[in-house]
mmCIF file of C-alpha atoms in Angstrom:
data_model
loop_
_atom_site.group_PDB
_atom_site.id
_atom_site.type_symbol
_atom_site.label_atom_id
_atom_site.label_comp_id
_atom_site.label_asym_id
_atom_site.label_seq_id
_atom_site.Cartn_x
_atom_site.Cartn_y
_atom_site.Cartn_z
ATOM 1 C CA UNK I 32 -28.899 28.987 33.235
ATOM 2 C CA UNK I 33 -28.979 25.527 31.725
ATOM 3 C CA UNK I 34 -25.569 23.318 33.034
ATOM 4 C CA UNK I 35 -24.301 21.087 30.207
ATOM 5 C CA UNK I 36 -22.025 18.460 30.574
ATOM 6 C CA UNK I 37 -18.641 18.489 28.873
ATOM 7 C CA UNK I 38 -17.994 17.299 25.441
ATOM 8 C CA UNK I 39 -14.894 15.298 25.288
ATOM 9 C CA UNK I 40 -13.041 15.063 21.763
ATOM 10 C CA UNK I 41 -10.038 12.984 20.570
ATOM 11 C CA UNK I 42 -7.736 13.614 18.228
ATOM 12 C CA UNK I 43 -7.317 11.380 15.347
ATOM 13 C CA UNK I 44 -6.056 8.407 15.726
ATOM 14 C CA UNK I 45 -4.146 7.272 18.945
ATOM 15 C CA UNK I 46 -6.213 10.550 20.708
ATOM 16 C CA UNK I 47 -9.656 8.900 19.893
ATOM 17 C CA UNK I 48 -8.699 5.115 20.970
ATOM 18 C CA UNK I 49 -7.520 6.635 24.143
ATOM 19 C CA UNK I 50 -10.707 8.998 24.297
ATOM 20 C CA UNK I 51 -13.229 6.255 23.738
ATOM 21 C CA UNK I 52 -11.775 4.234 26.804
ATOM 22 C CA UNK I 53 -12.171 7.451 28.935
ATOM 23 C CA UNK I 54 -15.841 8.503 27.248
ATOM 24 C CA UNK I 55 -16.870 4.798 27.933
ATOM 25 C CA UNK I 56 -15.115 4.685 32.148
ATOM 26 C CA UNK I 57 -15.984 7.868 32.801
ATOM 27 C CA UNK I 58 -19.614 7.440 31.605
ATOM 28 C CA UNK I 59 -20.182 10.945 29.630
ATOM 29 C CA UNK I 60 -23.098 11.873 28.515
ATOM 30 C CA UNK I 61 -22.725 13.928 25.642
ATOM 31 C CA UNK I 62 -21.339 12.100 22.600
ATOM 32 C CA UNK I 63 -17.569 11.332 21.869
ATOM 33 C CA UNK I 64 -16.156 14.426 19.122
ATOM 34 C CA UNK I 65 -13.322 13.390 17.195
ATOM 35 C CA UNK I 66 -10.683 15.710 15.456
ATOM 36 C CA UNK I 67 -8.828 15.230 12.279
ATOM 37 C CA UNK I 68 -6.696 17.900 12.154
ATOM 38 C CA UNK I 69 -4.305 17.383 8.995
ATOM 39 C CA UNK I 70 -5.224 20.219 7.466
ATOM 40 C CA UNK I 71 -4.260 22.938 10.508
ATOM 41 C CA UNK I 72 -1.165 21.093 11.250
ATOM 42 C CA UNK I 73 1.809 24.041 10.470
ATOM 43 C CA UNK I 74 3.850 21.553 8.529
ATOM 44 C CA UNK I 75 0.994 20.483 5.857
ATOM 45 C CA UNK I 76 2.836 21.766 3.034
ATOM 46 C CA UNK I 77 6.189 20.090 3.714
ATOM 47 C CA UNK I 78 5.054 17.039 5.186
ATOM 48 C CA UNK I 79 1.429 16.518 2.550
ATOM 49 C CA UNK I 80 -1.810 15.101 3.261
ATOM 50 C CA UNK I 81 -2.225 12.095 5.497
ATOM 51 C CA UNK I 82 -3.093 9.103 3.475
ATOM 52 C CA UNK I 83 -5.602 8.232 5.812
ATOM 53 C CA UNK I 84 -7.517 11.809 6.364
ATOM 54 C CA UNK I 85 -10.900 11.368 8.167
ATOM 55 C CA UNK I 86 -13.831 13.821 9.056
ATOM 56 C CA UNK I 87 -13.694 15.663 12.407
ATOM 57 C CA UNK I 88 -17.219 14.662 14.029
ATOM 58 C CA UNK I 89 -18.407 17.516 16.955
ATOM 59 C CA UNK I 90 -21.822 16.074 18.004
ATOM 60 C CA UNK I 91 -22.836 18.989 19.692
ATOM 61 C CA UNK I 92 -22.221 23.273 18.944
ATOM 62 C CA UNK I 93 -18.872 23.947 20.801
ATOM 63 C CA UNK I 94 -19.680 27.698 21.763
ATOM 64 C CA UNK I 95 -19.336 28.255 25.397
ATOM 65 C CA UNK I 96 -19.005 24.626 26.138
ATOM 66 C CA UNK I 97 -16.283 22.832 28.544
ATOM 67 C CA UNK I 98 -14.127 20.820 26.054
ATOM 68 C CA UNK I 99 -12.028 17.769 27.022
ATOM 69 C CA UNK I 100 -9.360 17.500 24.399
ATOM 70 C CA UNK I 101 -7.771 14.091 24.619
ATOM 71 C CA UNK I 102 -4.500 13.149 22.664
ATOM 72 C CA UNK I 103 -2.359 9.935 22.813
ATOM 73 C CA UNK I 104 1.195 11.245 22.985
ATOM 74 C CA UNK I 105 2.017 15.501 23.778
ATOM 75 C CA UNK I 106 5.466 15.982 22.314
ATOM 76 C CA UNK I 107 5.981 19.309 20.669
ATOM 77 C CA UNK I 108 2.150 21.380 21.573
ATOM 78 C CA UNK I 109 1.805 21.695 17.603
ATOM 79 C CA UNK I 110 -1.002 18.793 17.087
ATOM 80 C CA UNK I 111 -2.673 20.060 20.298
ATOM 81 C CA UNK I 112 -2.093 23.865 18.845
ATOM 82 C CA UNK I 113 -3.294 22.623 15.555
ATOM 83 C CA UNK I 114 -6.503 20.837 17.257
ATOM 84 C CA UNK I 115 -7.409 24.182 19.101
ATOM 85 C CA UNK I 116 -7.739 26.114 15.800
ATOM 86 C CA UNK I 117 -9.784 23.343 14.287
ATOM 87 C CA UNK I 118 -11.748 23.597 17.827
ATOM 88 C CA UNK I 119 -12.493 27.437 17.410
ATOM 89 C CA UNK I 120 -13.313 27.197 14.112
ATOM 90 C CA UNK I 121 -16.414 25.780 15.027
ATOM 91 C CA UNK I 122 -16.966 28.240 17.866
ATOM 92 C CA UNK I 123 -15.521 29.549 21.144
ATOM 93 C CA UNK I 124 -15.604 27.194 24.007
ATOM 94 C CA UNK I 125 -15.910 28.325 27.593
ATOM 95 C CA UNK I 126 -12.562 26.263 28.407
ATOM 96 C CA UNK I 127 -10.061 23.528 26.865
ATOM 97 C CA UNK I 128 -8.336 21.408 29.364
ATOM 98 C CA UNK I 129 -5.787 18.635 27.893
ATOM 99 C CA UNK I 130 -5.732 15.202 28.670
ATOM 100 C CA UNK I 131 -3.058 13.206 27.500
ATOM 101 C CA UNK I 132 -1.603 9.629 27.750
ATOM 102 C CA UNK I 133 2.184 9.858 27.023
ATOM 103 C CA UNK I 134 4.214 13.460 28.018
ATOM 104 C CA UNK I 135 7.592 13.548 26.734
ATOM 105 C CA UNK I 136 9.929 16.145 26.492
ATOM 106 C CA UNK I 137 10.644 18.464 23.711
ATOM 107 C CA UNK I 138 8.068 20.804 23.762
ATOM 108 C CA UNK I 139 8.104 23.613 21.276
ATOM 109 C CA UNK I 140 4.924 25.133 22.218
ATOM 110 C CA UNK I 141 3.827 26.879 25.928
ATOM 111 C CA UNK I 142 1.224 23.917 25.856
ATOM 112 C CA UNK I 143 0.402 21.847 29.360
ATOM 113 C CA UNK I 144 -1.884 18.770 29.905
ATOM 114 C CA UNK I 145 -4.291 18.775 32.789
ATOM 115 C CA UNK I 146 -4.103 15.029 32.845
ATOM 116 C CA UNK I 147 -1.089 12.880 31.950
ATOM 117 C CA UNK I 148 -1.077 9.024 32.455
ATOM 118 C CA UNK I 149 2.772 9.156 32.436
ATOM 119 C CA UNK I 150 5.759 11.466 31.771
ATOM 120 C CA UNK I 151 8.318 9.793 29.791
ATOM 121 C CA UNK I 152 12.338 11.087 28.917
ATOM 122 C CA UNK I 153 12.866 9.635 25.616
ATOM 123 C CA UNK I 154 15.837 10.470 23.566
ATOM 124 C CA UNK I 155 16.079 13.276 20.369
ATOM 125 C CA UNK I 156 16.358 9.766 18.028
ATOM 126 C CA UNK I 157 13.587 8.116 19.895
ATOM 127 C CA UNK I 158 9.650 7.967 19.160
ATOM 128 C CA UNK I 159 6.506 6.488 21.041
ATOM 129 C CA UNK I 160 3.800 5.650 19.141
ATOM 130 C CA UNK I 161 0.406 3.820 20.373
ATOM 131 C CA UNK I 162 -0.973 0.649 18.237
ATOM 132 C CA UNK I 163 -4.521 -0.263 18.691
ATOM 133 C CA UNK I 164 -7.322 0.119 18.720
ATOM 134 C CA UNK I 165 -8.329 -3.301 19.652
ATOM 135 C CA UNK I 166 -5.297 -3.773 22.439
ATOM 136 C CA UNK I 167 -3.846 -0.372 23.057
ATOM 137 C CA UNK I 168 0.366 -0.878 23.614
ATOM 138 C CA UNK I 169 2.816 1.642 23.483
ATOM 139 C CA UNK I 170 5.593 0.965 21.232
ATOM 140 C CA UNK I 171 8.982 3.147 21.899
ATOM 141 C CA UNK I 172 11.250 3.742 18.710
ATOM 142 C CA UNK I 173 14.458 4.701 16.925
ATOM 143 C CA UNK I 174 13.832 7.549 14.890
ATOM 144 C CA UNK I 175 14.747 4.905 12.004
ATOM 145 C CA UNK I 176 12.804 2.268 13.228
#
């Protein structure tokens, strides 16, 4: 049987900046997949399109491959929940493991990240976003802010 490397994929945007650093350290071998997944997101119709929608790239046929899914910030599990239907849309992968930067509380979702960076307590009126892609910082924020 022919062994193929994993295909890693970010999630549009903060998910790709962070997946292109780990693509590049980590040396893959099979091109970097990105996801835009505004149109499986369960809120679409109250919250409209992104202004800034972009096309999911998947180098490679995901059917019975090991996927990397790789996401800036896990809050609720409904990006990551919305990024798996996009995923198996395309085909059925032999397994998904997470990999995420930033998990905070709140989730909604029985979703867990293989790989975290950091865990993070942030309050109900508090955000963290990532700015890049240049100079990747974290940015915490009042819900207002």
């Amino acid at each position: 049987m022919l062994k193929r490397h994993p295909l890693m994929i970010g999630i549009h945007t903060g998910g790709v900046w962070v997946a292109e650093r780990l693509h590049r350290l980590l040396d893959f071998k099979e091109p970097l997949g990105t996801l835009d997944i505004s149109f499986y997101r369960d809120d679409f119709t109250r919250i409209g399109m992104n202004p800034q929608v972009r096309t999911s790239y998947l180098p490679v046929n995901v059917e019975d491959r090991h996927i990397i899914l790789v996401d800036d910030v896990l809050h609720t599990g409904r990006t990551i929940r919305a990024a798996l239907n996009e995923i198996f849309d395309y085909g059925r992968p032999a397994s998904v493991a997470l990999a995420c930067l930033i998990e905070r509380g709140g989730r909604e979702l029985p979703i867990e990240p293989q790989a975290v960076g950091e865990r993070i307590q942030l309050g109900k009126d508090q955000h963290v976003k990532l700015l890049g892609p240049e100079k990747l910082e974290l940015r915490i924020q009042e819900a207002n802010g």
